[in-house]
mmCIF file of C-alpha atoms in Angstrom:
data_model
loop_
_atom_site.group_PDB
_atom_site.id
_atom_site.type_symbol
_atom_site.label_atom_id
_atom_site.label_comp_id
_atom_site.label_asym_id
_atom_site.label_seq_id
_atom_site.Cartn_x
_atom_site.Cartn_y
_atom_site.Cartn_z
ATOM 1 C CA MET A 150 -17.293 -35.978 -29.181
ATOM 2 C CA LYS A 151 -15.410 -32.732 -29.813
ATOM 3 C CA ILE A 152 -14.498 -30.800 -26.563
ATOM 4 C CA ALA A 153 -14.884 -27.212 -26.542
ATOM 5 C CA ARG A 154 -11.828 -25.172 -25.619
ATOM 6 C CA VAL A 155 -12.224 -21.711 -23.899
ATOM 7 C CA ARG A 156 -10.604 -19.172 -25.708
ATOM 8 C CA THR A 157 -9.601 -15.667 -24.331
ATOM 9 C CA ASN A 158 -7.394 -12.881 -25.225
ATOM 10 C CA ASN A 159 -5.382 -12.853 -22.059
ATOM 11 C CA ALA A 160 -1.802 -12.617 -22.151
ATOM 12 C CA GLN A 161 -1.600 -15.705 -20.092
ATOM 13 C CA GLU A 162 -3.179 -18.084 -22.534
ATOM 14 C CA PRO A 163 -2.237 -21.844 -21.557
ATOM 15 C CA ASP A 164 -0.098 -23.904 -23.677
ATOM 16 C CA THR A 165 -2.263 -24.876 -26.626
ATOM 17 C CA MET A 166 -0.167 -28.299 -26.545
ATOM 18 C CA VAL A 167 -1.898 -29.490 -23.222
ATOM 19 C CA LYS A 168 -5.118 -31.539 -23.720
ATOM 20 C CA PHE A 169 -8.292 -29.774 -22.591
ATOM 21 C CA GLU A 170 -9.020 -32.683 -20.268
ATOM 22 C CA ASP A 171 -5.803 -32.449 -18.673
ATOM 23 C CA ARG A 172 -5.906 -28.703 -17.661
ATOM 24 C CA PRO A 173 -6.486 -27.638 -14.084
ATOM 25 C CA ILE A 174 -10.110 -27.706 -13.447
ATOM 26 C CA GLU A 175 -10.289 -24.389 -11.503
ATOM 27 C CA GLN A 176 -8.335 -22.476 -14.182
ATOM 28 C CA VAL A 177 -10.744 -23.900 -16.793
ATOM 29 C CA ARG A 178 -13.772 -22.996 -14.585
ATOM 30 C CA GLU A 179 -12.597 -19.336 -14.080
ATOM 31 C CA GLU A 180 -12.269 -19.158 -18.215
ATOM 32 C CA VAL A 181 -15.899 -20.897 -18.580
ATOM 33 C CA ILE A 182 -17.412 -18.185 -15.976
ATOM 34 C CA ASP A 183 -15.792 -15.483 -17.885
ATOM 35 C CA GLN A 184 -16.967 -16.471 -21.304
ATOM 36 C CA LEU A 185 -20.503 -16.804 -19.681
ATOM 37 C CA ILE A 186 -20.188 -13.339 -18.002
ATOM 38 C CA TYR A 187 -18.982 -11.792 -21.439
ATOM 39 C CA ASN A 188 -21.701 -13.507 -23.754
ATOM 40 C CA TYR A 189 -24.371 -12.420 -21.438
ATOM 41 C CA SER A 190 -23.309 -9.066 -21.086
ATOM 42 C CA HIS A 191 -23.343 -8.844 -24.922
ATOM 43 C CA ALA A 192 -26.973 -10.102 -24.752
ATOM 44 C CA VAL A 193 -25.917 -13.486 -26.574
ATOM 45 C CA ILE A 194 -27.744 -15.541 -23.788
ATOM 46 C CA SER A 195 -30.690 -14.703 -21.493
ATOM 47 C CA VAL A 196 -30.423 -14.061 -17.708
ATOM 48 C CA GLU A 197 -32.292 -17.429 -17.080
ATOM 49 C CA ALA A 198 -29.630 -19.232 -19.282
ATOM 50 C CA PHE A 199 -26.523 -17.387 -17.636
ATOM 51 C CA GLU A 200 -27.882 -17.986 -14.159
ATOM 52 C CA ARG A 201 -28.449 -21.670 -14.782
ATOM 53 C CA ARG A 202 -24.931 -22.160 -16.556
ATOM 54 C CA LEU A 203 -23.337 -20.242 -13.855
ATOM 55 C CA ASP A 204 -24.661 -22.481 -11.379
ATOM 56 C CA GLU A 205 -23.717 -25.668 -13.265
ATOM 57 C CA ALA A 206 -20.259 -24.052 -13.945
ATOM 58 C CA MET A 207 -19.598 -23.415 -10.208
ATOM 59 C CA ASP A 208 -20.835 -27.108 -9.457
ATOM 60 C CA ALA A 209 -18.709 -28.753 -12.311
ATOM 61 C CA THR A 210 -16.352 -31.614 -11.486
ATOM 62 C CA ASP A 211 -14.487 -32.222 -14.689
ATOM 63 C CA ASN A 212 -13.593 -30.139 -17.473
ATOM 64 C CA THR A 213 -15.763 -31.874 -20.296
ATOM 65 C CA SER A 214 -19.063 -30.548 -18.365
ATOM 66 C CA LEU A 215 -17.327 -27.182 -18.011
ATOM 67 C CA GLY A 216 -16.354 -27.042 -21.806
ATOM 68 C CA ASP A 217 -20.125 -28.046 -22.928
ATOM 69 C CA LEU A 218 -21.431 -25.113 -21.153
ATOM 70 C CA VAL A 219 -19.501 -22.529 -23.676
ATOM 71 C CA SER A 220 -19.484 -24.863 -26.622
ATOM 72 C CA ASP A 221 -22.168 -22.866 -28.337
ATOM 73 C CA LEU A 222 -20.718 -19.377 -27.552
ATOM 74 C CA ARG A 223 -18.478 -17.555 -29.785
ATOM 75 C CA LEU A 224 -17.614 -14.189 -28.183
ATOM 76 C CA ASN A 225 -14.424 -14.377 -26.095
ATOM 77 C CA THR A 226 -13.285 -12.000 -23.344
ATOM 78 C CA ASP A 227 -11.007 -9.035 -24.496
ATOM 79 C CA THR A 228 -8.316 -6.951 -22.332
ATOM 80 C CA GLN A 229 -10.923 -4.341 -21.358
ATOM 81 C CA TYR A 230 -12.906 -7.145 -19.713
ATOM 82 C CA GLN A 231 -10.075 -8.709 -18.067
ATOM 83 C CA SER A 232 -8.970 -5.245 -16.776
ATOM 84 C CA GLU A 233 -12.445 -4.501 -15.232
ATOM 85 C CA LYS A 234 -12.565 -8.024 -13.810
ATOM 86 C CA ARG A 235 -9.295 -7.237 -11.897
ATOM 87 C CA ALA A 236 -10.685 -3.928 -10.612
ATOM 88 C CA GLN A 237 -13.743 -5.752 -9.305
ATOM 89 C CA PHE A 238 -12.549 -8.817 -7.965
ATOM 90 C CA SER A 239 -8.954 -8.211 -6.706
ATOM 91 C CA PRO A 240 -8.224 -7.373 -3.248
ATOM 92 C CA ASN A 241 -8.607 -3.553 -2.349
ATOM 93 C CA TYR A 242 -5.256 -2.537 -1.054
ATOM 94 C CA ARG A 243 -4.224 0.809 -0.240
ATOM 95 C CA ARG A 244 -0.610 1.581 0.551
ATOM 96 C CA ASP A 245 -1.053 3.513 3.639
ATOM 97 C CA SER A 246 0.661 2.609 6.933
ATOM 98 C CA SER A 247 -0.516 5.495 8.779
ATOM 99 C CA VAL A 248 -3.488 3.475 10.595
ATOM 100 C CA GLU A 249 -1.662 0.645 12.703
ATOM 101 C CA GLU A 250 -4.526 -0.428 15.019
ATOM 102 C CA LEU A 251 -8.366 -0.119 15.189
ATOM 103 C CA ARG A 252 -10.388 -0.538 18.720
ATOM 104 C CA LEU A 253 -14.130 -1.128 18.665
ATOM 105 C CA ARG A 254 -15.829 -1.382 22.080
ATOM 106 C CA SER A 255 -19.317 -2.204 23.073
ATOM 107 C CA ILE A 256 -20.674 -2.065 26.667
ATOM 108 C CA LEU A 257 -24.563 -2.612 27.041
ATOM 109 C CA GLY A 258 -24.848 -1.221 23.400
ATOM 110 C CA SER A 259 -23.682 -1.514 19.719
ATOM 111 C CA ASN A 260 -20.967 -0.756 17.651
ATOM 112 C CA GLU A 261 -20.295 -1.057 13.738
ATOM 113 C CA ARG A 262 -17.455 -0.560 11.421
ATOM 114 C CA SER A 263 -18.346 -1.262 7.625
ATOM 115 C CA GLY A 264 -18.475 0.677 4.148
ATOM 116 C CA GLN A 265 -15.296 1.730 2.713
ATOM 117 C CA TRP A 266 -12.293 1.837 5.661
ATOM 118 C CA ASP A 267 -8.775 1.271 5.924
ATOM 119 C CA VAL A 268 -7.682 -1.936 7.523
ATOM 120 C CA PRO A 269 -4.913 -1.617 9.956
ATOM 121 C CA ARG A 270 -2.628 -4.529 11.012
ATOM 122 C CA ASP A 271 -4.283 -5.095 14.362
ATOM 123 C CA ILE A 272 -8.170 -4.800 15.463
ATOM 124 C CA TYR A 273 -9.458 -4.873 18.772
ATOM 125 C CA LEU A 274 -13.025 -5.910 19.587
ATOM 126 C CA THR A 275 -14.368 -5.630 23.310
ATOM 127 C CA ASN A 276 -17.681 -6.499 23.864
ATOM 128 C CA PHE A 277 -19.660 -6.688 27.188
ATOM 129 C CA LEU A 278 -23.361 -7.416 27.170
ATOM 130 C CA GLY A 279 -23.604 -5.639 23.709
ATOM 131 C CA SER A 280 -22.883 -6.214 19.878
ATOM 132 C CA ILE A 281 -20.183 -5.528 17.588
ATOM 133 C CA ALA A 282 -20.354 -5.658 13.518
ATOM 134 C CA LEU A 283 -17.185 -5.550 11.661
ATOM 135 C CA ASP A 284 -17.596 -5.614 7.817
ATOM 136 C CA PHE A 285 -14.680 -6.094 5.507
ATOM 137 C CA THR A 286 -16.818 -6.501 2.603
ATOM 138 C CA ASN A 287 -15.849 -3.075 1.034
ATOM 139 C CA ALA A 288 -12.820 -2.321 2.856
ATOM 140 C CA LYS A 289 -9.333 -1.214 1.955
ATOM 141 C CA PHE A 290 -6.540 -3.651 2.959
ATOM 142 C CA ASN A 291 -3.218 -2.035 4.014
ATOM 143 C CA HIS A 292 -1.484 -5.250 5.050
ATOM 144 C CA GLN A 293 -1.336 -8.810 3.826
ATOM 145 C CA ASN A 294 -1.882 -10.292 7.277
ATOM 146 C CA VAL A 295 -4.569 -8.792 9.676
ATOM 147 C CA THR A 296 -5.212 -9.890 13.041
ATOM 148 C CA VAL A 297 -8.473 -9.490 14.936
ATOM 149 C CA HIS A 298 -8.160 -9.658 18.790
ATOM 150 C CA VAL A 299 -11.712 -10.415 20.460
ATOM 151 C CA GLN A 300 -12.722 -10.135 23.937
ATOM 152 C CA CYS A 301 -16.580 -10.958 23.977
ATOM 153 C CA VAL A 302 -18.313 -11.437 27.260
ATOM 154 C CA LEU A 303 -22.087 -12.037 27.418
ATOM 155 C CA GLY A 304 -22.430 -10.489 23.665
ATOM 156 C CA ASN A 305 -22.489 -11.032 19.970
ATOM 157 C CA ASP A 306 -19.890 -10.176 17.350
ATOM 158 C CA GLU A 307 -20.481 -10.571 13.713
ATOM 159 C CA ILE A 308 -17.419 -10.455 11.210
ATOM 160 C CA TYR A 309 -18.188 -10.053 7.469
ATOM 161 C CA VAL A 310 -15.282 -11.032 5.066
ATOM 162 C CA PRO A 311 -15.303 -11.319 1.210
ATOM 163 C CA GLU A 312 -14.670 -14.676 -0.444
ATOM 164 C CA HIS A 313 -11.276 -13.681 -1.557
ATOM 165 C CA VAL A 314 -10.009 -13.361 1.981
ATOM 166 C CA ASN A 315 -8.426 -15.939 3.984
ATOM 167 C CA VAL A 316 -9.629 -16.564 7.444
ATOM 168 C CA VAL A 317 -8.090 -18.402 10.244
ATOM 169 C CA SER A 318 -9.778 -18.683 13.685
ATOM 170 C CA LYS A 319 -7.942 -19.091 16.721
ATOM 171 C CA MET A 320 -10.538 -18.374 19.260
ATOM 172 C CA PHE A 321 -11.178 -19.897 22.793
ATOM 173 C CA SER A 322 -14.664 -20.298 23.785
ATOM 174 C CA VAL A 323 -16.125 -20.763 27.444
ATOM 175 C CA LEU A 324 -19.959 -21.524 27.311
ATOM 176 C CA GLY A 325 -20.024 -19.667 24.180
ATOM 177 C CA SER A 326 -20.061 -20.465 20.310
ATOM 178 C CA VAL A 327 -17.575 -19.585 17.348
ATOM 179 C CA GLU A 328 -18.905 -20.106 13.954
ATOM 180 C CA ASN A 329 -16.834 -19.619 10.798
ATOM 181 C CA LYS A 330 -19.251 -19.729 7.844
ATOM 182 C CA SER A 331 -16.451 -18.140 5.532
ATOM 183 C CA ALA A 332 -15.453 -19.555 2.456
ATOM 184 C CA SER A 333 -12.359 -18.620 0.721
ATOM 185 C CA LEU A 334 -11.300 -19.432 -3.000
ATOM 186 C CA ASN A 335 -8.054 -17.286 -2.653
ATOM 187 C CA ASN A 336 -7.580 -17.436 -6.576
ATOM 188 C CA LEU A 337 -6.410 -13.744 -6.360
ATOM 189 C CA GLN A 338 -4.013 -14.073 -3.405
ATOM 190 C CA GLY A 339 -6.197 -12.480 -0.944
ATOM 191 C CA PRO A 340 -5.156 -11.252 2.429
ATOM 192 C CA THR A 341 -5.384 -13.196 5.459
ATOM 193 C CA ILE A 342 -7.341 -12.410 8.654
ATOM 194 C CA THR A 343 -6.365 -14.202 11.888
ATOM 195 C CA ILE A 344 -9.231 -14.056 14.371
ATOM 196 C CA GLU A 345 -8.097 -14.908 18.013
ATOM 197 C CA GLY A 346 -9.116 -14.253 21.435
ATOM 198 C CA THR A 347 -11.787 -15.344 23.788
ATOM 199 C CA VAL A 348 -15.568 -15.372 24.097
ATOM 200 C CA PHE A 349 -17.486 -16.183 27.288
ATOM 201 C CA VAL A 350 -21.078 -16.973 27.402
ATOM 202 C CA GLY A 351 -21.611 -15.230 24.180
ATOM 203 C CA SER A 352 -21.197 -15.773 20.312
ATOM 204 C CA VAL A 353 -18.705 -14.936 17.401
ATOM 205 C CA GLU A 354 -19.828 -15.534 13.907
ATOM 206 C CA ILE A 355 -17.673 -15.140 10.852
ATOM 207 C CA LYS A 356 -19.321 -15.116 7.567
ATOM 208 C CA VAL A 357 -19.706 -14.002 4.079
ATOM 209 C CA LYS A 358 -22.000 -11.085 3.447
ATOM 210 C CA ARG A 359 -22.211 -11.495 -0.547
ATOM 211 C CA THR A 360 -21.657 -14.812 -2.127
ATOM 212 C CA MET A 361 -19.159 -15.134 -5.065
ATOM 213 C CA LYS A 362 -22.216 -16.027 -7.128
ATOM 214 C CA GLU A 363 -23.988 -12.911 -6.162
ATOM 215 C CA ARG A 364 -20.611 -10.842 -7.053
ATOM 216 C CA PHE A 365 -20.410 -12.717 -10.339
ATOM 217 C CA ILE A 366 -24.244 -11.799 -11.106
ATOM 218 C CA GLY A 367 -23.537 -8.097 -10.046
ATOM 219 C CA PHE A 368 -20.710 -7.705 -12.144
ATOM 220 C CA ALA A 369 -22.210 -9.220 -15.359
ATOM 221 C CA ASN A 370 -25.504 -7.013 -14.854
ATOM 222 C CA ARG A 371 -23.190 -4.084 -14.660
ATOM 223 C CA LEU A 372 -21.368 -4.955 -17.735
ATOM 224 C CA ARG A 373 -24.621 -5.610 -19.499
ATOM 225 C CA GLU A 374 -25.938 -2.130 -18.624
ATOM 226 C CA ASN A 375 -22.955 -0.393 -20.024
ATOM 227 C CA TRP A 376 -23.144 -2.571 -23.166
ATOM 228 C CA ASN A 377 -26.779 -1.648 -23.505
ATOM 229 C CA GLU A 378 -26.153 2.038 -23.040
ATOM 230 C CA LEU A 379 -23.382 2.105 -25.451
ATOM 231 C CA ASN A 380 -25.455 0.500 -28.225
ATOM 232 C CA SER A 381 -28.463 2.675 -27.588
ATOM 233 C CA GLY A 382 -26.313 5.899 -28.143
ATOM 234 C CA VAL A 383 -26.678 7.046 -24.447
#
Protein backbone atom coordinates (compact mmCIF):
# COMPACT_ATOMS: atom_id res chain seq x y z
CA MET A 1 0.00 0.00 0.00
CA LYS A 2 1.34 3.41 -0.93
CA ILE A 3 1.81 5.68 2.06
CA ALA A 4 0.69 9.26 1.58
CA ARG A 5 3.32 11.83 2.33
CA VAL A 6 2.16 15.15 3.75
CA ARG A 7 3.59 17.99 1.71
CA THR A 8 3.85 21.63 2.74
CA ASN A 9 5.51 24.73 1.36
CA ASN A 10 7.10 25.40 4.71
CA ALA A 11 10.83 26.19 4.59
CA GLN A 12 11.36 23.55 7.26
CA GLU A 13 10.38 20.73 4.91
CA PRO A 14 11.79 17.47 6.32
CA ASP A 15 14.51 15.55 4.54
CA THR A 16 12.86 13.67 1.65
CA MET A 17 15.26 10.76 2.16
CA VAL A 18 13.67 9.83 5.49
CA LYS A 19 11.02 7.15 5.15
CA PHE A 20 7.55 8.37 5.98
CA GLU A 21 6.99 5.69 8.62
CA ASP A 22 10.28 6.64 10.34
CA ARG A 23 9.50 10.32 10.80
CA PRO A 24 8.57 11.63 14.31
CA ILE A 25 4.86 11.05 14.77
CA GLU A 26 4.16 14.44 16.39
CA GLN A 27 5.73 16.19 13.41
CA VAL A 28 3.59 14.16 11.01
CA ARG A 29 0.49 14.76 13.16
CA GLU A 30 1.01 18.53 13.01
CA GLU A 31 1.38 18.45 9.22
CA VAL A 32 -1.72 16.27 8.80
CA ILE A 33 -3.81 18.60 10.98
CA ASP A 34 -2.52 21.57 8.96
CA GLN A 35 -3.57 19.88 5.72
CA LEU A 36 -7.01 19.02 7.13
CA ILE A 37 -7.56 22.61 8.25
CA TYR A 38 -6.37 23.99 4.91
CA ASN A 39 -8.58 21.72 2.81
CA TYR A 40 -11.60 22.34 5.03
CA SER A 41 -11.04 26.11 4.86
CA HIS A 42 -11.08 25.84 1.05
CA ALA A 43 -14.36 23.88 1.07
CA VAL A 44 -12.75 20.63 -0.14
CA ILE A 45 -14.20 18.57 2.72
CA SER A 46 -17.34 19.02 4.80
CA VAL A 47 -17.41 20.13 8.41
CA GLU A 48 -18.47 16.61 9.44
CA ALA A 49 -15.54 15.03 7.60
CA PHE A 50 -13.15 17.64 8.97
CA GLU A 51 -14.13 17.13 12.60
CA ARG A 52 -14.13 13.33 12.24
CA ARG A 53 -10.68 13.28 10.66
CA LEU A 54 -9.40 15.82 13.18
CA ASP A 55 -10.46 13.52 16.03
CA GLU A 56 -8.74 10.58 14.36
CA ALA A 57 -5.57 12.63 13.72
CA MET A 58 -5.32 13.69 17.37
CA ASP A 59 -5.80 10.07 18.54
CA ALA A 60 -3.62 8.32 15.92
CA THR A 61 -0.68 6.28 17.19
CA ASP A 62 1.21 5.61 13.93
CA ASN A 63 2.22 7.50 10.81
CA THR A 64 0.35 5.18 8.46
CA SER A 65 -3.00 6.02 10.03
CA LEU A 66 -2.17 9.71 9.87
CA GLY A 67 -1.15 9.54 6.22
CA ASP A 68 -4.39 7.78 5.29
CA LEU A 69 -6.40 10.73 6.65
CA VAL A 70 -5.06 13.08 3.96
CA SER A 71 -4.27 10.63 1.15
CA ASP A 72 -7.23 11.96 -0.90
CA LEU A 73 -6.50 15.65 -0.28
CA ARG A 74 -4.47 17.56 -2.87
CA LEU A 75 -4.30 21.07 -1.45
CA ASN A 76 -1.19 21.83 0.60
CA THR A 77 -0.53 24.68 2.99
CA ASP A 78 1.25 27.82 1.82
CA THR A 79 3.35 30.52 3.48
CA GLN A 80 0.30 32.67 4.24
CA TYR A 81 -1.31 29.78 6.13
CA GLN A 82 1.87 29.19 8.14
CA SER A 83 2.04 32.88 9.02
CA GLU A 84 -1.57 32.97 10.20
CA LYS A 85 -1.06 29.78 12.18
CA ARG A 86 1.95 31.21 14.00
CA ALA A 87 -0.01 34.35 14.85
CA GLN A 88 -2.90 32.24 16.18
CA PHE A 89 -1.08 29.54 18.15
CA SER A 90 2.27 31.00 19.20
CA PRO A 91 2.56 32.23 22.80
CA ASN A 92 1.50 35.84 23.07
CA TYR A 93 4.66 37.62 24.21
CA ARG A 94 4.99 41.30 24.90
CA ARG A 95 8.40 42.80 25.66
CA ASP A 96 7.50 45.12 28.52
CA SER A 97 9.27 44.76 31.86
CA SER A 98 7.49 47.67 33.55
CA VAL A 99 4.96 45.35 35.22
CA GLU A 100 6.85 43.10 37.64
CA GLU A 101 4.09 41.75 39.88
CA LEU A 102 0.33 41.42 40.28
CA ARG A 103 -1.62 41.01 43.53
CA LEU A 104 -5.19 39.72 43.65
CA ARG A 105 -6.97 39.63 47.03
CA SER A 106 -10.37 38.30 47.98
CA ILE A 107 -11.88 38.38 51.48
CA LEU A 108 -15.50 37.22 51.67
CA GLY A 109 -15.87 38.20 48.02
CA SER A 110 -14.59 37.49 44.52
CA ASN A 111 -11.83 38.77 42.28
CA GLU A 112 -10.99 38.03 38.64
CA ARG A 113 -8.29 38.83 36.10
CA SER A 114 -9.09 37.82 32.53
CA GLY A 115 -9.12 39.06 28.93
CA GLN A 116 -5.98 40.61 27.44
CA TRP A 117 -3.60 41.57 30.21
CA ASP A 118 0.15 41.73 30.74
CA VAL A 119 1.54 38.82 32.75
CA PRO A 120 4.29 39.87 35.20
CA ARG A 121 7.00 37.61 36.57
CA ASP A 122 5.25 37.12 39.95
CA ILE A 123 1.54 36.90 40.76
CA TYR A 124 0.22 36.75 44.34
CA LEU A 125 -3.23 35.33 45.11
CA THR A 126 -4.56 35.88 48.65
CA ASN A 127 -7.97 34.39 49.28
CA PHE A 128 -9.93 34.11 52.55
CA LEU A 129 -13.50 32.80 52.37
CA GLY A 130 -13.78 34.04 48.80
CA SER A 131 -13.03 33.15 45.20
CA ILE A 132 -10.38 34.19 42.68
CA ALA A 133 -10.33 33.47 38.93
CA LEU A 134 -7.02 33.95 37.12
CA ASP A 135 -7.36 33.48 33.34
CA PHE A 136 -4.22 33.28 31.16
CA THR A 137 -6.14 32.31 28.00
CA ASN A 138 -5.68 35.63 26.15
CA ALA A 139 -2.94 37.10 28.31
CA LYS A 140 0.29 38.60 26.98
CA PHE A 141 3.41 37.08 28.53
CA ASN A 142 6.37 39.29 29.41
CA HIS A 143 8.54 36.47 30.77
CA GLN A 144 9.35 32.87 29.89
CA ASN A 145 8.97 31.83 33.55
CA VAL A 146 6.08 33.02 35.72
CA THR A 147 5.38 32.15 39.36
CA VAL A 148 1.92 32.24 40.95
CA HIS A 149 2.11 32.45 44.76
CA VAL A 150 -1.09 31.12 46.35
CA GLN A 151 -2.45 31.58 49.87
CA CYS A 152 -5.97 30.15 49.97
CA VAL A 153 -7.92 29.72 53.23
CA LEU A 154 -11.50 28.41 53.09
CA GLY A 155 -11.77 29.69 49.55
CA ASN A 156 -11.66 28.64 45.92
CA ASP A 157 -9.06 29.60 43.30
CA GLU A 158 -9.49 28.78 39.60
CA ILE A 159 -6.53 29.19 37.24
CA TYR A 160 -7.13 28.87 33.48
CA VAL A 161 -4.13 28.22 31.21
CA PRO A 162 -3.73 27.76 27.42
CA GLU A 163 -2.55 24.35 26.22
CA HIS A 164 0.76 25.73 24.95
CA VAL A 165 1.77 26.73 28.50
CA ASN A 166 3.72 24.41 30.80
CA VAL A 167 2.37 24.19 34.35
CA VAL A 168 4.39 23.10 37.38
CA SER A 169 2.43 22.68 40.62
CA LYS A 170 4.25 22.90 43.96
CA MET A 171 1.21 23.44 46.16
CA PHE A 172 0.92 22.26 49.77
CA SER A 173 -2.60 21.30 50.83
CA VAL A 174 -3.99 21.10 54.38
CA LEU A 175 -7.49 19.59 54.45
CA GLY A 176 -7.97 21.03 50.99
CA SER A 177 -7.59 20.01 47.36
CA VAL A 178 -5.35 20.92 44.45
CA GLU A 179 -6.38 19.65 41.01
CA ASN A 180 -4.31 20.14 37.88
CA LYS A 181 -6.30 19.46 34.69
CA SER A 182 -3.97 21.33 32.36
CA ALA A 183 -2.47 19.53 29.37
CA SER A 184 0.58 21.07 27.78
CA LEU A 185 1.58 20.21 24.22
CA ASN A 186 4.58 22.55 24.35
CA ASN A 187 5.14 22.28 20.59
CA LEU A 188 5.75 26.02 20.35
CA GLN A 189 8.08 26.45 23.33
CA GLY A 190 5.49 28.05 25.53
CA PRO A 191 6.17 29.77 28.84
CA THR A 192 6.26 27.91 32.15
CA ILE A 193 3.91 28.82 35.01
CA THR A 194 4.95 27.56 38.44
CA ILE A 195 2.16 27.51 41.03
CA GLU A 196 3.28 27.33 44.64
CA GLY A 197 1.89 28.08 48.08
CA THR A 198 -0.64 26.69 50.55
CA VAL A 199 -4.33 25.85 50.47
CA PHE A 200 -6.10 25.31 53.81
CA VAL A 201 -9.63 23.84 53.81
CA GLY A 202 -10.13 25.21 50.30
CA SER A 203 -9.49 24.30 46.69
CA VAL A 204 -7.21 25.31 43.84
CA GLU A 205 -8.09 24.10 40.33
CA ILE A 206 -5.84 24.48 37.30
CA LYS A 207 -7.55 23.78 33.99
CA VAL A 208 -7.74 24.55 30.29
CA LYS A 209 -10.54 26.91 29.31
CA ARG A 210 -10.43 26.05 25.62
CA THR A 211 -9.11 22.71 24.35
CA MET A 212 -6.67 22.40 21.48
CA LYS A 213 -9.37 20.78 19.34
CA GLU A 214 -11.65 23.76 19.93
CA ARG A 215 -8.83 26.10 18.95
CA PHE A 216 -8.16 24.11 15.75
CA ILE A 217 -11.84 24.25 14.80
CA GLY A 218 -12.10 27.95 15.58
CA PHE A 219 -9.01 28.69 13.48
CA ALA A 220 -10.32 26.56 10.59
CA ASN A 221 -13.73 28.24 10.67
CA ARG A 222 -12.13 31.69 10.58
CA LEU A 223 -10.00 30.72 7.57
CA ARG A 224 -13.06 29.29 5.82
CA GLU A 225 -15.04 32.49 6.43
CA ASN A 226 -12.20 34.55 4.96
CA TRP A 227 -11.99 32.24 1.94
CA ASN A 228 -15.77 32.43 1.37
CA GLU A 229 -15.69 36.23 1.55
CA LEU A 230 -12.81 36.38 -0.89
CA ASN A 231 -14.57 34.15 -3.41
CA SER A 232 -17.93 35.87 -3.05
CA GLY A 233 -16.42 39.21 -3.96
CA VAL A 234 -17.10 40.77 -0.55
